[in-house]
Coordinates of C-alpha atoms and ligand atoms in Angstrom, one line a residue:
X1 CA 0.0 0.1 0.0
X2 CA 1.2 3.6 -0.6
X3 CA 1.3 4.9 2.1
X4 CA -0.5 6.3 5.0
X5 CA 2.5 6.5 7.2
X6 CA 4.2 9.2 5.4
X7 CA 2.2 12.1 6.9
X8 CA 5.1 14.4 7.8
X9 CA 5.1 16.4 4.6
X10 CA 6.4 19.8 4.8
X11 CA 7.5 20.0 8.4
X12 CA 11.2 20.2 8.0
X13 CA 13.3 17.3 9.3
X14 CA 12.5 18.2 13.1
X15 CA 8.8 17.6 12.4
X16 CA 7.5 15.3 15.1
X17 CA 4.0 13.9 14.5
X18 CA 4.2 10.2 14.4
X19 CA 1.2 9.1 16.3
X20 CA 1.4 5.4 17.0
X21 CA 2.0 4.1 20.4
X22 CA 5.5 2.5 20.5
X23 CA 6.0 0.6 23.6
X24 CA 7.2 -2.8 22.8
X25 CA 6.5 -5.1 25.7
X26 CA 6.7 -8.8 24.6
X27 CA 10.1 -10.4 24.5
X28 CA 9.8 -13.1 21.9
X29 CA 11.8 -15.6 23.9
X30 CA 9.6 -15.5 26.9
X31 CA 6.6 -17.0 25.0
X32 CA 8.8 -19.6 23.3
X33 CA 8.2 -23.1 24.4
X34 CA 11.1 -25.7 24.3
X35 CA 9.6 -27.4 21.3
X36 CA 9.4 -24.2 19.1
X37 CA 12.4 -23.2 17.2
X38 CA 13.0 -19.5 16.8
X39 CA 12.1 -19.7 13.2
X40 CA 8.7 -21.3 13.9
X41 CA 8.2 -18.8 16.6
X42 CA 8.7 -15.9 14.2
X43 CA 6.6 -17.5 11.4
X44 CA 3.7 -17.5 13.9
X45 CA 1.0 -14.9 13.1
X46 CA 0.1 -13.2 16.5
X47 CA -2.8 -11.3 14.4
X48 CA -4.9 -14.3 13.6
X49 CA -6.8 -16.9 15.5
X50 CA -6.6 -19.4 12.7
X51 CA -4.5 -22.6 13.1
X52 CA -3.6 -23.4 9.5
X53 CA -1.2 -26.1 10.6
X54 CA -4.3 -28.1 11.6
X55 CA -7.1 -27.1 9.3
X56 CA -6.7 -24.6 6.5
X57 CA -8.9 -23.1 3.7
X58 CA -7.7 -23.4 0.2
X59 CA -10.5 -22.1 -1.9
X60 CA -13.5 -19.6 -1.3
X61 CA -16.7 -19.4 -3.1
X62 CA -18.2 -16.2 -2.0
X63 CA -21.7 -15.0 -2.5
X64 CA -22.6 -11.5 -1.5
X65 CA -25.8 -9.3 -1.6
X66 CA -24.9 -5.6 -1.3
X67 CA -27.4 -3.6 0.7
X68 CA -26.7 0.2 0.4
X69 CA -29.8 1.1 2.5
X70 CA -28.8 -0.9 5.4
X71 CA -25.0 -0.6 4.8
X72 CA -24.6 -4.3 5.1
X73 CA -23.4 -7.3 3.2
X74 CA -25.4 -10.4 3.4
X75 CA -23.2 -13.3 2.4
X76 CA -22.2 -16.9 2.2
X77 CA -18.5 -17.9 2.4
X78 CA -18.0 -21.6 1.1
X79 CA -14.6 -23.0 1.8
X80 CA -12.8 -25.9 0.3
X81 CA -10.5 -26.9 3.3
X82 CA -7.6 -29.3 4.0
X83 CA -8.0 -30.9 7.5
X84 CA -4.3 -31.7 8.0
X85 CA -4.4 -33.4 11.2
X86 CA -7.8 -34.9 11.5
X87 CA -8.8 -32.2 13.9
X88 CA -12.4 -31.7 14.9
X89 CA -12.5 -27.8 14.4
X90 CA -11.4 -25.3 11.9
X91 CA -10.8 -21.8 13.0
X92 CA -11.7 -18.5 11.2
X93 CA -11.2 -14.8 12.1
X94 CA -14.2 -12.6 12.4
X95 CA -14.9 -9.0 13.6
X96 CA -18.3 -7.6 14.1
X97 CA -19.8 -10.4 12.0
X98 CA -23.1 -11.9 12.7
X99 CA -22.9 -15.6 12.0
X100 CA -26.2 -17.0 11.1
X101 CA -25.5 -20.7 10.2
X102 CA -22.7 -22.9 9.3
X103 CA -22.9 -26.1 7.1
X104 CA -20.7 -29.0 6.1
X105 CA -20.2 -30.6 2.7
X106 CA -22.2 -30.4 -0.5
X107 CA -25.3 -31.8 1.4
X108 CA -25.2 -28.6 3.5
X109 CA -25.5 -30.5 6.8
X110 CA -25.9 -27.9 9.6
X111 CA -23.1 -28.0 12.1
X112 CA -22.1 -26.4 15.4
X113 CA -19.9 -23.2 15.8
X114 CA -18.7 -21.0 18.5
X115 CA -17.5 -17.4 18.6
X116 CA -14.9 -16.8 21.1
X117 CA -14.2 -13.8 23.3
X118 CA -13.8 -10.3 21.6
X119 CA -10.2 -9.1 21.5
X120 CA -9.4 -5.5 20.7
X121 CA -8.8 -5.0 17.0
X122 CA -8.4 -8.8 16.5
X123 CA -12.3 -9.6 16.9
X124 CA -13.5 -13.1 17.7
X125 CA -12.3 -16.6 16.6
X126 CA -15.0 -18.6 14.9
X127 CA -14.6 -22.2 15.5
X128 CA -16.6 -24.6 13.4
X129 CA -17.1 -28.3 14.2
X130 CA -15.8 -30.6 11.5
X131 CA -15.1 -34.0 10.8
X132 CA -11.7 -35.7 9.8
X133 CA -13.1 -36.1 6.1
X134 CA -14.8 -32.6 6.0
X135 CA -13.9 -31.0 2.6
X136 CA -16.2 -28.0 2.6
X137 CA -17.5 -25.6 5.2
X138 CA -20.2 -22.9 4.4
X139 CA -20.8 -20.0 6.5
X140 CA -23.8 -17.8 6.3
X141 CA -23.2 -14.4 7.7
X142 CA -24.2 -10.6 7.8
X143 CA -21.7 -7.6 8.3
X144 CA -22.3 -4.8 10.7
X145 CA -23.1 -1.4 9.3
X146 CA -19.7 -0.1 10.9
X147 CA -17.6 -2.8 9.5
X148 CA -14.1 -1.3 9.5
X149 CA -13.1 -2.4 6.0
X150 CA -16.3 -1.1 4.3
X151 CA -16.8 2.6 3.4
X152 CA -20.3 3.2 2.3
X153 CA -20.4 6.7 0.6
X154 CA -23.5 8.7 0.0
X155 CA -24.0 10.2 -3.5
X156 CA -22.6 13.5 -2.0
X157 CA -19.3 11.9 -1.3
X158 CA -18.8 10.8 -5.0
X159 CA -17.5 12.6 -8.0
X160 CA -20.9 12.2 -9.9
X161 CA -23.1 13.0 -6.8
X162 CA -25.9 10.6 -8.2
X163 CA -25.2 7.2 -6.9
X164 CA -23.8 5.7 -3.7
X165 CA -20.4 3.9 -3.6
X166 CA -18.9 1.3 -1.7
X167 CA -15.2 0.1 -1.4
X168 CA -13.2 -2.2 1.0
X169 CA -9.8 -2.0 2.5
X170 CA -8.7 -5.2 3.9
X171 CA -5.1 -4.6 4.8
X172 CA -3.8 -5.2 7.4
X173 CA -6.4 -7.3 9.3
X174 CA -9.7 -5.9 8.2
X175 CA -10.8 -8.6 5.8
X176 CA -12.3 -10.4 8.8
X177 CA -14.8 -7.5 9.2
X178 CA -16.5 -8.3 5.8
X179 CA -15.7 -12.1 5.4
X180 CA -15.3 -14.7 7.8
X181 CA -11.7 -15.8 6.8
X182 CA -8.5 -17.1 8.0
X183 CA -7.1 -13.6 8.1
X184 CA -3.3 -14.2 8.0
X185 CA -0.9 -13.1 5.2
X186 CA 0.7 -16.6 5.8
X187 CA -2.5 -18.2 4.3
X188 CA -3.5 -18.3 0.6
X189 CA -6.8 -19.0 -1.2
X190 CA -8.1 -18.8 -4.7
X191 CA -11.7 -17.5 -5.1
X192 CA -14.8 -17.3 -7.0
X193 CA -17.5 -14.7 -6.2
X194 CA -21.0 -13.8 -7.1
X195 CA -22.0 -10.3 -6.0
X196 CA -25.5 -8.8 -6.4
X197 CA -25.9 -5.0 -6.5
X198 CA -28.4 -2.3 -7.4
X199 CA -28.9 -2.4 -11.1
X200 CA -27.5 1.3 -11.8
X201 CA -24.1 0.1 -10.4
X202 CA -21.2 -2.1 -11.4
X203 CA -19.2 -4.3 -9.0
X204 CA -15.4 -5.0 -9.3
X205 CA -13.1 -7.1 -7.3
X206 CA -9.4 -8.3 -6.9
X207 CA -10.2 -10.7 -9.5
X208 CA -11.2 -11.1 -13.4
X209 CA -13.6 -8.1 -13.7
X210 CA -16.7 -7.1 -15.9
X211 CA -16.2 -4.2 -18.2
X212 CA -19.6 -2.9 -18.2
X213 CA -22.9 -3.0 -16.3
X214 CA -25.6 -5.7 -17.2
X215 CA -29.4 -5.6 -16.6
X216 CA -29.4 -8.2 -13.6
X217 CA -27.0 -6.4 -11.3
X218 CA -25.3 -9.8 -10.6
X219 CA -21.7 -10.1 -11.5
X220 CA -19.3 -13.0 -11.1
X221 CA -15.5 -13.0 -10.5
X222 CA -12.7 -15.5 -10.6
X223 CA -9.2 -15.2 -9.0
X224 CA -7.3 -18.3 -10.0
X225 CA -4.0 -17.5 -8.4
X226 CA -3.9 -18.0 -4.8
X227 CA -3.8 -14.9 -2.6
X228 CA -3.6 -13.8 1.0
X229 CA -6.8 -12.6 2.7
X230 CA -5.7 -8.9 2.9
X231 CA -5.9 -8.8 -0.8
X232 CA -9.6 -9.7 -0.9
X233 CA -11.3 -6.5 -2.3
X234 CA -14.6 -5.2 -3.5
X235 CA -16.0 -1.9 -5.0
X236 CA -19.5 -1.1 -6.1
X237 CA -20.4 2.2 -7.8
X238 CA -21.3 4.0 -10.9
X239 CA -18.1 2.8 -12.8
X240 CA -17.2 2.9 -16.3
X241 CA -14.1 1.1 -17.9
X242 CA -11.6 2.5 -20.3
X243 CA -8.8 0.6 -21.9
X244 CA -5.2 2.0 -21.8
X245 CA -3.1 -0.6 -23.4
X246 CA -3.8 -4.2 -24.4
X247 CA -3.3 -5.6 -20.7
X248 CA -4.1 -2.4 -18.9
X249 CA -7.2 -0.3 -18.2
X250 CA -9.0 2.1 -15.8
X251 CA -12.2 1.9 -13.9
X252 CA -13.6 5.2 -12.6
X253 CA -16.8 7.2 -12.1
X254 CA -17.9 8.8 -15.4
X255 CA -17.0 12.2 -14.1
X256 CA -13.3 11.1 -13.4
X257 CA -12.6 8.6 -16.3
X258 CA -11.2 11.4 -18.8
X259 CA -8.7 12.9 -16.3
X260 CA -7.7 9.4 -15.2
X261 CA -7.1 8.0 -18.6
X262 CA -4.7 11.1 -19.3
X263 CA -2.9 10.7 -16.0
X264 CA -2.2 7.1 -16.2
X265 CA -1.6 6.7 -20.0
X266 CA 1.9 5.4 -19.2
X267 CA 0.7 2.3 -17.4
X268 CA 1.7 0.0 -20.2
X269 CA 5.1 1.5 -20.3
X270 CA 5.4 0.9 -16.6
X271 CA 4.3 -2.8 -17.0
X272 CA 7.0 -3.3 -19.7
X273 CA 9.6 -1.8 -17.6
X274 CA 8.6 -3.9 -14.6
X275 CA 8.6 -7.1 -16.5
X276 CA 12.1 -6.3 -17.9
X277 CA 13.4 -6.1 -14.4
X278 CA 11.8 -9.0 -12.6
X279 CA 10.1 -11.3 -15.1
X280 CA 6.7 -11.9 -16.4
X281 CA 3.7 -10.3 -14.9
X282 CA 1.7 -13.3 -13.5
X283 CA -1.8 -11.8 -12.9
X284 CA -3.1 -11.4 -16.6
X285 CA -4.6 -8.0 -16.5
X286 CA -3.3 -4.8 -14.7
X287 CA -6.2 -2.4 -14.1
X288 CA -6.7 0.6 -11.9
X289 CA -9.8 1.7 -10.1
X290 CA -9.9 5.4 -9.3
X291 CA -11.8 5.8 -5.9
X292 CA -13.6 8.8 -4.7
X293 CA -11.4 11.3 -2.8
X294 CA -12.3 9.8 0.7
X295 CA -10.2 6.7 0.0
X296 CA -7.7 6.9 3.1
X297 CA -4.6 5.7 1.4
X298 CA -2.5 6.6 -1.8
X299 CA -2.9 3.1 -3.4
X300 CA -3.7 -0.4 -2.5
X301 CA -2.3 -3.2 -4.5
X302 CA -5.2 -5.4 -4.8
X303 CA -4.4 -8.0 -7.4
X304 CA -5.4 -7.3 -11.0
X305 CA -7.1 -4.1 -9.8
X306 CA -5.1 -1.6 -7.9
X307 CA -7.2 0.8 -5.8
X308 CA -5.9 4.4 -6.1
X309 CA -6.7 7.8 -4.7
X310 CA -7.9 10.6 -7.0
X311 CA -5.4 12.9 -5.3
X312 CA -2.7 11.8 -7.7
X313 CA -4.6 13.3 -10.6
X314 CA -2.3 16.3 -10.9
X315 CA -3.1 16.9 -14.7
X316 CA 0.7 16.5 -15.3
X317 CA 1.5 12.9 -14.7
X318 CA 3.8 13.9 -12.0
X319 CA 2.5 11.7 -9.2
X320 CA 2.5 8.5 -10.9
X321 CA 5.3 6.8 -9.1
X322 CA 2.4 5.7 -6.8
X323 CA 1.2 3.4 -9.8
X324 CA 4.8 2.2 -10.1
X325 CA 4.7 1.4 -6.4
X326 CA 1.4 -0.5 -6.6
X327 CA 2.4 -2.2 -9.8
X328 CA 5.7 -3.4 -8.2
X329 CA 3.5 -5.1 -5.4
X330 CA 2.4 -7.5 -8.2
X331 CA 5.9 -9.1 -7.6
X332 CA 6.8 -8.0 -3.9
X333 CA 3.8 -8.5 -1.8
X334 CA 1.3 -10.1 -4.0
X335 CA 3.4 -12.8 -5.5
X336 CA 5.8 -13.3 -2.6
X337 CA 4.1 -12.3 0.5
X338 CA 5.2 -11.2 4.1
X339 CA 4.1 -14.2 6.1
X340 CA 3.1 -12.0 9.2
X341 CA 2.9 -8.3 9.8
X342 CA 6.1 -8.4 11.6
X343 CA 7.9 -9.0 8.3
X344 CA 6.0 -6.1 6.6
X345 CA 9.4 -4.8 5.2
X346 CA 9.5 -7.7 3.0
X347 CA 6.5 -6.3 1.2
X348 CA 7.1 -2.6 1.4
X349 CA 10.9 -2.4 1.3
X350 CA 11.2 -4.4 -1.7
X351 CA 8.3 -2.5 -3.4
X352 CA 9.8 1.0 -2.8
X353 CA 13.2 -0.4 -4.2
X354 CA 11.3 -1.8 -7.1
X355 CA 9.1 1.4 -7.7
X356 CA 12.3 3.5 -7.8
X357 CA 13.9 1.1 -10.4
X358 CA 10.9 1.3 -12.6
X359 CA 11.0 5.1 -12.3
X360 CA 14.6 5.2 -13.2
X361 CA 13.9 2.7 -16.2
X362 CA 11.3 5.2 -17.6
X363 CA 12.3 8.7 -16.5
X364 CA 16.1 8.3 -15.8
X365 CA 18.4 8.1 -12.8
X366 CA 18.1 11.9 -12.1
X367 CA 14.4 11.3 -11.6
X368 CA 14.8 8.4 -9.3
X369 CA 17.3 10.1 -7.2
X370 CA 14.8 12.9 -6.4
X371 CA 12.3 10.1 -5.1
X372 CA 15.1 8.6 -3.2
X373 CA 16.1 11.9 -1.3
X374 CA 12.4 12.5 -0.6
X375 CA 12.1 9.0 0.8
X376 CA 15.3 9.7 2.9
X377 CA 13.6 12.9 4.4
X378 CA 10.5 10.8 5.4
X379 CA 12.7 8.2 6.8
X380 CA 14.7 10.7 8.9
X381 CA 11.3 12.3 10.1
X382 CA 10.2 8.8 11.3
X383 CA 13.4 8.1 13.0
X384 CA 13.2 11.3 15.0
X385 CA 9.7 10.6 16.0
X386 CA 10.1 7.1 17.1
X387 CA 13.5 7.7 18.5
X388 CA 16.6 6.2 16.7
X389 CA 16.9 3.6 19.6
X390 CA 13.3 2.5 19.4
X391 CA 12.8 -1.2 18.6
X392 CA 10.3 -0.2 16.1
X393 CA 13.0 1.2 13.9
X394 CA 14.3 -2.4 13.1
X395 CA 13.1 -3.9 9.9
X396 CA 12.1 -7.0 11.7
X397 CA 9.1 -5.9 13.9
X398 CA 7.5 -7.3 17.0
X399 CA 3.9 -6.2 16.8
X400 CA 2.4 -8.7 19.4
X401 CA -0.3 -7.1 21.3
X402 CA -0.8 -4.2 18.8
X403 CA -3.0 -3.3 15.9
X404 CA -0.6 -3.8 12.9
X405 CA -2.2 -0.7 11.3
X406 CA -0.6 1.5 14.2
X407 CA 2.6 -0.3 14.3
X408 CA 3.6 -0.2 10.6
X409 CA 5.6 2.9 9.6
X410 CA 7.8 4.2 7.1
X411 CA 10.7 2.0 8.5
X412 CA 9.5 -0.9 6.5
X413 CA 9.3 1.3 3.4
X414 CA 12.3 3.4 3.3
X415 CA 14.8 1.7 5.6
X416 CA 13.8 -1.5 3.8
X417 CA 14.5 0.0 0.5
X418 CA 17.8 1.5 1.6
X419 CA 18.9 -2.0 2.8
X420 CA 18.3 -3.3 -0.6
X421 CA 20.2 -0.5 -2.3
X422 CA 23.1 -1.4 0.1
X423 CA 23.0 -4.9 -1.1
X424 CA 22.9 -3.8 -4.7
X425 CA 26.0 -1.6 -4.0
X426 CA 27.8 -4.5 -2.5
X427 CA 27.3 -7.0 -5.2
X428 CA 26.7 -4.8 -8.4
X429 CA 23.2 -4.2 -9.9
X430 CA 23.5 -7.2 -12.5
X431 CA 24.2 -9.7 -9.8
X432 CA 21.4 -8.3 -7.5
X433 CA 18.9 -8.3 -10.2
X434 CA 19.6 -11.9 -10.9
X435 CA 19.3 -12.8 -7.4
X436 CA 15.9 -11.0 -7.0
X437 CA 14.6 -12.7 -10.1
X438 CA 15.7 -15.9 -8.6
X439 CA 13.9 -15.0 -5.2
X440 CA 10.6 -14.0 -7.0
X441 CA 10.6 -17.4 -8.8
X442 CA 11.6 -19.4 -6.0
X443 CA 9.0 -18.1 -3.6
X444 CA 6.2 -17.3 -6.2
X445 CA 2.6 -17.5 -4.8
X446 CA 4.1 -18.3 -1.4
X447 CA 4.6 -16.4 1.9
X448 CA 7.9 -15.9 3.3
X449 CA 9.4 -14.2 6.3
X450 CA 12.6 -12.5 7.4
X451 CA 14.3 -15.7 8.4
X452 CA 13.5 -17.4 5.0
X453 CA 14.8 -14.3 3.1
X454 CA 17.9 -14.0 5.0
X455 CA 18.6 -17.8 4.5
X456 CA 18.1 -17.4 0.9
X457 CA 20.4 -14.2 0.8
X458 CA 23.0 -16.3 2.5
X459 CA 22.8 -19.3 0.3
X460 CA 22.4 -17.7 -3.1
X461 CA 24.3 -14.3 -2.8
X462 CA 26.7 -14.2 0.2
X463 CA 27.8 -17.8 0.0
X464 CA 30.1 -17.7 2.8
X465 CA 32.0 -14.6 1.6
X466 CA 32.8 -13.0 4.9
X467 CA 33.9 -9.7 3.3
X468 CA 30.6 -9.5 1.5
X469 CA 28.6 -10.3 4.5
X470 CA 30.2 -7.5 6.4
X471 CA 29.3 -5.1 3.7
X472 CA 25.7 -6.2 3.6
X473 CA 25.6 -6.1 7.3
X474 CA 22.3 -8.0 7.9
X475 CA 22.5 -7.4 11.7
X476 CA 22.9 -3.7 11.3
X477 CA 20.1 -3.3 8.9
X478 CA 17.5 -5.9 10.1
X479 CA 17.8 -6.4 13.7
X480 CA 19.3 -3.1 15.0
X481 CA 17.5 0.2 15.4
X482 CA 18.3 3.4 13.4
X483 CA 20.7 3.4 10.5
X484 CA 23.9 1.6 10.3
X485 CA 27.0 3.7 10.8
X486 CA 28.2 3.5 7.4
X487 CA 25.0 4.5 5.7
X488 CA 25.5 7.1 3.0
X489 CA 22.9 9.9 2.7
X490 CA 21.4 9.9 -0.7
X491 CA 21.9 13.0 -3.1
X492 CA 20.2 14.4 -6.1
X493 CA 21.7 16.7 -8.8
X494 CA 18.2 18.1 -9.7
X495 CA 17.7 18.9 -5.9
X496 CA 20.9 20.5 -5.6
X497 CA 19.6 23.2 -8.1
X498 CA 16.6 23.5 -5.9
X499 CA 18.8 24.3 -2.9
X500 CA 20.5 26.9 -4.8
X501 CA 17.3 28.5 -5.7
X502 CA 16.2 28.3 -2.1
X503 CA 19.5 29.9 -0.8
X504 CA 19.1 32.7 -3.2
X505 CA 15.5 33.4 -2.2
X506 CA 16.7 33.2 1.6
X507 CA 19.4 35.9 0.7
X508 CA 16.6 38.2 -0.5
X509 CA 16.0 37.4 -4.2
X510 CA 12.2 37.8 -4.8
X511 CA 10.6 34.5 -5.4
X512 CA 9.4 35.5 -9.0
X513 CA 13.1 35.9 -10.1
X514 CA 14.1 32.4 -9.0
X515 CA 14.8 29.9 -11.8
X516 CA 12.2 27.2 -11.3
X517 CA 11.6 26.3 -14.9
X518 CA 10.7 22.8 -15.6
X519 CA 10.4 21.9 -12.0
X520 CA 8.4 18.6 -11.3
X521 CA 6.3 18.3 -8.2
X522 CA 9.1 16.6 -6.5
X523 CA 11.3 19.7 -6.9
X524 CA 8.5 21.9 -5.6
X525 CA 8.0 19.6 -2.7
X526 CA 11.7 19.7 -1.8
X527 CA 11.6 23.5 -2.0
X528 CA 8.5 23.8 0.4
X529 CA 10.0 21.4 2.7
X530 CA 13.1 23.5 3.0
X531 CA 11.1 26.7 3.9
X532 CA 11.8 27.9 7.4
X533 CA 9.0 27.2 10.1
X534 CA 8.8 31.0 10.8
X535 CA 8.1 33.4 7.8
X536 CA 6.9 36.8 7.6
X537 CA 3.4 37.5 5.9
X538 CA 5.5 39.3 3.1
X539 CA 7.5 36.3 2.6
X540 CA 4.3 34.1 2.4
X541 CA 2.7 36.4 0.1
X542 CA 5.8 36.7 -2.2
X543 CA 6.1 32.9 -2.6
X544 CA 2.2 32.5 -3.1
X545 CA 2.0 35.4 -5.6
X546 CA 5.0 33.9 -7.7
X547 CA 4.1 30.1 -7.5
X548 CA 0.5 30.1 -6.8
X549 CA 0.9 27.5 -4.1
X550 CA -2.6 28.1 -2.5
X551 CA -4.3 27.3 -5.8
X552 CA -2.1 24.4 -6.9
X553 CA -3.7 21.5 -8.5
X554 CA -1.2 19.2 -6.9
X555 CA -2.2 17.6 -3.6
X556 CA 1.4 17.1 -2.4
X557 CA 2.2 20.7 -2.9
X558 CA -1.1 21.9 -1.3
X559 CA -0.7 19.6 1.6
X560 CA 2.9 20.8 2.3
X561 CA 2.0 24.4 1.7
X562 CA -0.9 24.5 4.2
X563 CA 1.2 23.6 7.0
X564 CA 3.3 26.7 6.5
X565 CA 0.2 28.7 6.1
X566 CA -0.9 27.3 9.5
X567 CA 2.3 27.9 11.3
X568 CA 2.5 31.5 9.9
X569 CA -1.1 32.3 10.3
X570 CA -1.3 33.0 6.6
X571 CA -5.1 33.3 6.2
X572 CA -5.2 33.7 2.5
X573 CA -4.9 30.0 2.3
X574 CA -7.8 29.3 4.8
X575 CA -10.4 28.8 2.3
X576 CA -8.4 26.5 0.0
X577 CA -7.4 24.5 2.9
X578 CA -10.9 24.0 4.2
X579 CA -12.0 23.0 0.7
X580 CA -9.1 20.4 0.7
X581 CA -9.8 18.9 4.1
X582 CA -13.6 18.6 3.2
X583 CA -12.9 16.8 0.0
X584 CA -9.9 14.7 0.6
X585 CA -9.8 11.7 2.8
X586 CA -6.2 10.6 2.4
X587 CA -4.8 10.1 5.9
X588 CA -1.2 11.0 4.9
X589 CA -2.4 14.5 4.2
X590 CA -5.2 14.9 6.8
X591 CA -3.1 14.0 9.8
X592 CA -0.2 16.6 9.5
X593 CA -2.6 19.4 8.6
X594 CA -5.0 18.7 11.5
X595 CA -2.1 18.2 13.8
X596 CA -0.5 21.6 12.8
X597 CA -3.9 23.3 13.3
X598 CA -4.4 21.8 16.7
X599 CA -1.2 23.1 17.9
X600 CA -2.7 26.4 19.1
X601 CA -6.1 26.8 20.9
X602 CA -7.4 29.2 18.1
X603 CA -6.2 26.7 15.4
X604 CA -7.9 23.8 17.3
X605 CA -11.1 25.7 17.3
X606 CA -10.9 25.9 13.4
X607 CA -9.8 22.3 13.2
X608 CA -12.8 21.1 15.2
X609 CA -15.3 23.2 13.1
X610 CA -13.8 21.8 9.8
X611 CA -13.7 18.3 11.2
X612 CA -17.3 18.2 12.2
X613 CA -18.2 19.1 8.7
X614 CA -15.6 16.9 7.0
X615 CA -15.8 13.8 9.3
X616 CA -18.5 12.0 7.3
X617 CA -16.4 12.1 4.2
X618 CA -13.6 10.3 5.8
X619 CA -12.9 6.5 6.0
X620 CA -12.6 4.7 9.5
X621 CA -8.9 4.4 8.9
X622 CA -8.7 8.1 9.0
X623 CA -11.2 9.0 11.7
X624 CA -9.7 6.6 14.1
X625 CA -6.5 8.5 14.1
X626 CA -8.1 11.9 14.0
X627 CA -10.7 11.3 16.7
X628 CA -7.8 10.3 19.0
X629 CA -5.8 13.5 18.0
X630 CA -8.7 15.9 18.2
X631 CA -10.6 14.5 21.2
Ligands
ZN1 ZN1 3.0 -0.5 -0.7

């Protein structure tokens, strides 16, 4: 996913906004019994009740009725299972689901089930009585209107304003709020689905998709490659489809499709570049679904159908590295998956590394260097916020007892990516690419974990070379907090020019006389991030007049600029900011802006007034964070 953690935009390197609680309490070794090896222990998913070593789901037939009036899904989830040990129960994860009936086999013989105690953010285990030879378990259920994975939008919250809209967000552990499921990234299933929706609307999933509405309002789907539960996805709305290339296309509301088709015209190029790097794309089609603005993330890599925020529709294709990121997940994450959320860096670190390689392939090294420096700035912010000795700054995490959504940070993304760059530097690009291709092939359609990856690294790349092992420094990167001492800060030639311009402005050159020709949004972002926290009204007005930041069509620029406007009480930007906060639901933007507002009593009043109006437009993922911050 890209990326809700990077919400420190525009605060300078001293910004301190990270919100997660960071007390790591469980010592892994304390809970280890003598029979468990360290490796088994680290492979255990502490965020799922399922016991896949005993009985595990292999395939799901899902049947769902979408009810917009009641804001519920009524469904049956029919699983083909493997009873590995002849056990008499299979355990699924649920949260807020009403379980109506459970049946066994094709004969639909009713069977007993029990829901365990509710645990915070984990929900309740559903234990179903099975027999040693049970092959099929069917669960009839209903979701609750406040299911965390489901966002129900009223027509006013869509671009077209005529029809309601629904989308899901299952990562990290929210699939269990709309499907009773073994909700662990270490378990993979194939699925078929039949979804019934109001006739004016189209349903799409992380599967083979229809390209137009039909008269019945019933749609069928097939995902024939096995996927982990967090990639289960559904969206329903007034959607149209537009082909981009032979293998790529876009779903969006009619009001958005033109802008989206222009913005993402280079999707095919990206797919070609990605395949050139790490081998054949294995999911048949690659389509995008452009969601209404309340989508809380940048993008979500749902297989075959990436969900994406409309805030990257900048009209100049300047924010499309997000698409490279989501596409890269088709290898790192969707094909080779982190086995538990403690291994999240295997998904995101690889994907950020891969994303920048794709961007380099298409736009050149200069361009990728800028992304690398911005990533480094985000990483430094996160390290400052968490504290460089915090255990949460290790790549291998320990999230036991915590909601993974709160514990996953930029560390997995940026430190993970810099670790891989460090390996690349140590062995050379050619050898590293060969290694990565080998890695993706070896673990294709499997879940992996940190131990497995490091074993593979040892066997296939380090091969006992002590000199090389020292350079790669697994211990310093994976198991130690902060950054290793020999880490080299990345640089960018294009940013050096931005820094020159900035110095010249600081020395008194009026903004309008700076040489900013052909700056991309990355250069603008770098420039705005460098601005001092305290500026005079004259300075703010000078910048705004020359560069029109307040009315920028670029969401990254706007979000960074509004922070300065708040800090310097530059009220000219108030209206645009309110507009932005009311329309956009992307958490990465919302959190720093509200936080900056809430820093003064007067600002907090303003924040609460805007929040009262805007809150219905936000997803639960955003309101959970903001409620806590503004309470
Ligand atoms: Zn991602």
